[in-house]
Amino acid sequence: PEKVTDKSTESMYSALCLFTLQVSMFETLLAVGFYPQALSAHSFGEFAQITASGVLSFKDMVRFLIERQKALSSIEGKYVMFAVNNSAKLDLSAMPFQVYVANVNTNYQTSFVCQEKDYPEIRQILKTQRIASVPVNVDFPYHTPWLE
């Protein structure tokens, strides 16, 4: 098969595979007799939760996810998500760039999103403050106002 080189198409396939895996895991639990009384999910997992709870069929959710990925691919700009350890020490108001909290992972680590062009300087600011950061491989600025 031909290799997918278009980033938005690659993201769509990844999203559909992840969704299928999540719903399949739920269906496997049902098949072995585990019937949950409640379902909970976060972020992308909410789409599988909606399907598992019967709100939308698998087929309808796939259609929705394809349209969602098309809409996401129209977002202007390039962004970087990065995880920061010792995030309690980080003062976002001191940053000369737009930096958004994307997710509080733990009491000690938070994920942030900034514009790609600003990341090298932000990373340098963090280094001078002895705050470790690691870029996270995502295609879109999830959990930020840039998706609104």
XYZ file of C-alpha atoms in Angstrom:
148
model
C 0.000 0.000 0.000
C 0.960 3.579 -0.607
C 2.404 5.453 2.364
C 0.219 8.264 3.713
C 2.190 11.495 3.685
C -0.575 14.039 4.231
C -0.566 14.928 7.939
C -4.334 15.492 8.221
C -5.074 12.136 6.553
C -2.537 10.418 8.803
C -4.213 12.022 11.843
C -7.610 10.840 10.655
C -6.400 7.236 10.330
C -4.771 7.434 13.756
C -7.954 8.802 15.322
C -10.114 6.119 13.699
C -7.733 3.356 14.781
C -7.623 4.618 18.357
C -11.419 4.923 18.482
C -11.836 1.401 17.060
C -9.369 -0.008 19.593
C -11.146 1.683 22.503
C -14.603 0.457 21.467
C -13.189 -3.030 20.807
C -11.721 -3.146 24.308
C -15.130 -2.235 25.746
C -16.839 -4.881 23.598
C -14.285 -7.468 24.779
C -15.097 -6.688 28.406
C -18.800 -7.179 27.670
C -18.048 -10.480 25.919
C -16.305 -11.861 29.026
C -19.170 -10.806 31.288
C -17.992 -7.461 32.671
C -20.872 -4.999 32.638
C -19.967 -1.582 34.048
C -22.556 0.440 35.917
C -21.043 3.725 34.744
C -18.637 4.941 32.069
C -16.115 7.729 32.354
C -13.649 9.131 29.832
C -11.333 12.026 29.114
C -10.497 13.863 25.894
C -10.530 11.611 22.829
C -11.765 8.665 24.918
C -15.097 10.436 25.238
C -15.961 9.437 21.666
C -15.616 5.738 22.525
C -17.608 6.356 25.697
C -20.453 7.886 23.703
C -20.517 4.827 21.439
C -20.135 2.320 24.288
C -23.030 3.924 26.151
C -25.256 3.620 23.067
C -25.731 7.339 22.406
C -24.312 7.024 18.879
C -23.695 3.911 16.811
C -20.169 2.946 15.829
C -20.907 3.861 12.213
C -22.330 7.288 13.126
C -19.367 8.065 15.371
C -16.928 7.130 12.605
C -18.726 9.585 10.309
C -18.536 12.232 13.036
C -14.818 11.621 13.629
C -14.059 11.947 9.912
C -15.848 15.310 9.824
C -14.067 16.360 13.043
C -10.670 15.590 11.542
C -11.565 17.582 8.414
C -12.476 20.551 10.609
C -9.287 20.200 12.667
C -7.154 20.172 9.523
C -8.454 23.652 8.665
C -6.891 25.153 11.806
C -4.336 27.777 10.876
C -0.887 27.741 12.402
C 1.495 25.206 13.832
C 1.596 24.365 17.496
C 3.696 22.446 20.002
C 2.393 20.634 23.048
C 5.016 20.103 25.713
C 5.003 18.441 29.105
C 6.654 20.327 31.965
C 7.927 18.723 35.145
C 7.863 20.833 38.319
C 5.121 22.851 36.631
C 4.165 24.453 39.955
C 7.310 26.569 39.608
C 6.268 27.874 36.175
C 4.891 31.419 36.003
C 2.933 31.734 32.754
C 2.376 35.453 33.291
C 6.150 35.935 32.879
C 6.069 34.345 29.410
C 6.245 36.834 26.528
C 4.181 34.401 24.402
C 0.748 32.826 24.391
C 1.050 29.595 26.355
C -2.030 27.613 27.362
C -2.461 24.847 29.891
C -3.664 21.832 27.905
C -3.833 19.254 30.683
C -2.780 18.834 34.301
C -1.262 15.362 34.137
C -0.203 15.040 37.786
C 0.560 17.336 40.709
C 4.055 17.620 39.275
C 3.547 17.618 35.503
C 1.410 19.756 33.222
C 1.045 19.846 29.435
C 1.107 23.207 27.702
C 0.584 24.368 24.125
C 2.248 27.258 22.319
C 2.793 28.300 18.740
C 5.596 26.346 17.096
C 7.607 29.480 16.323
C 7.710 30.387 20.043
C 8.714 26.985 21.407
C 12.523 27.256 21.054
C 12.582 30.450 23.105
C 10.091 29.087 25.651
C 12.221 25.974 26.024
C 15.265 28.159 26.645
C 13.378 30.169 29.299
C 12.416 26.916 30.997
C 16.010 25.656 30.866
C 17.315 28.804 32.554
C 14.750 28.235 35.320
C 15.864 24.582 35.561
C 12.435 23.336 34.534
C 12.446 20.239 32.325
C 10.155 20.117 29.307
C 9.512 17.480 26.659
C 7.628 18.059 23.398
C 4.600 15.804 22.876
C 3.837 14.559 19.373
C 0.342 15.875 18.591
C -1.062 17.374 15.408
C -3.403 19.984 16.849
C -3.546 22.355 19.851
C -5.863 20.148 21.894
C -7.562 21.544 25.012
C -6.785 25.176 24.156
C -8.702 28.215 22.900
C -7.057 27.696 19.495
C -9.577 24.871 18.936
C -12.606 27.017 19.695
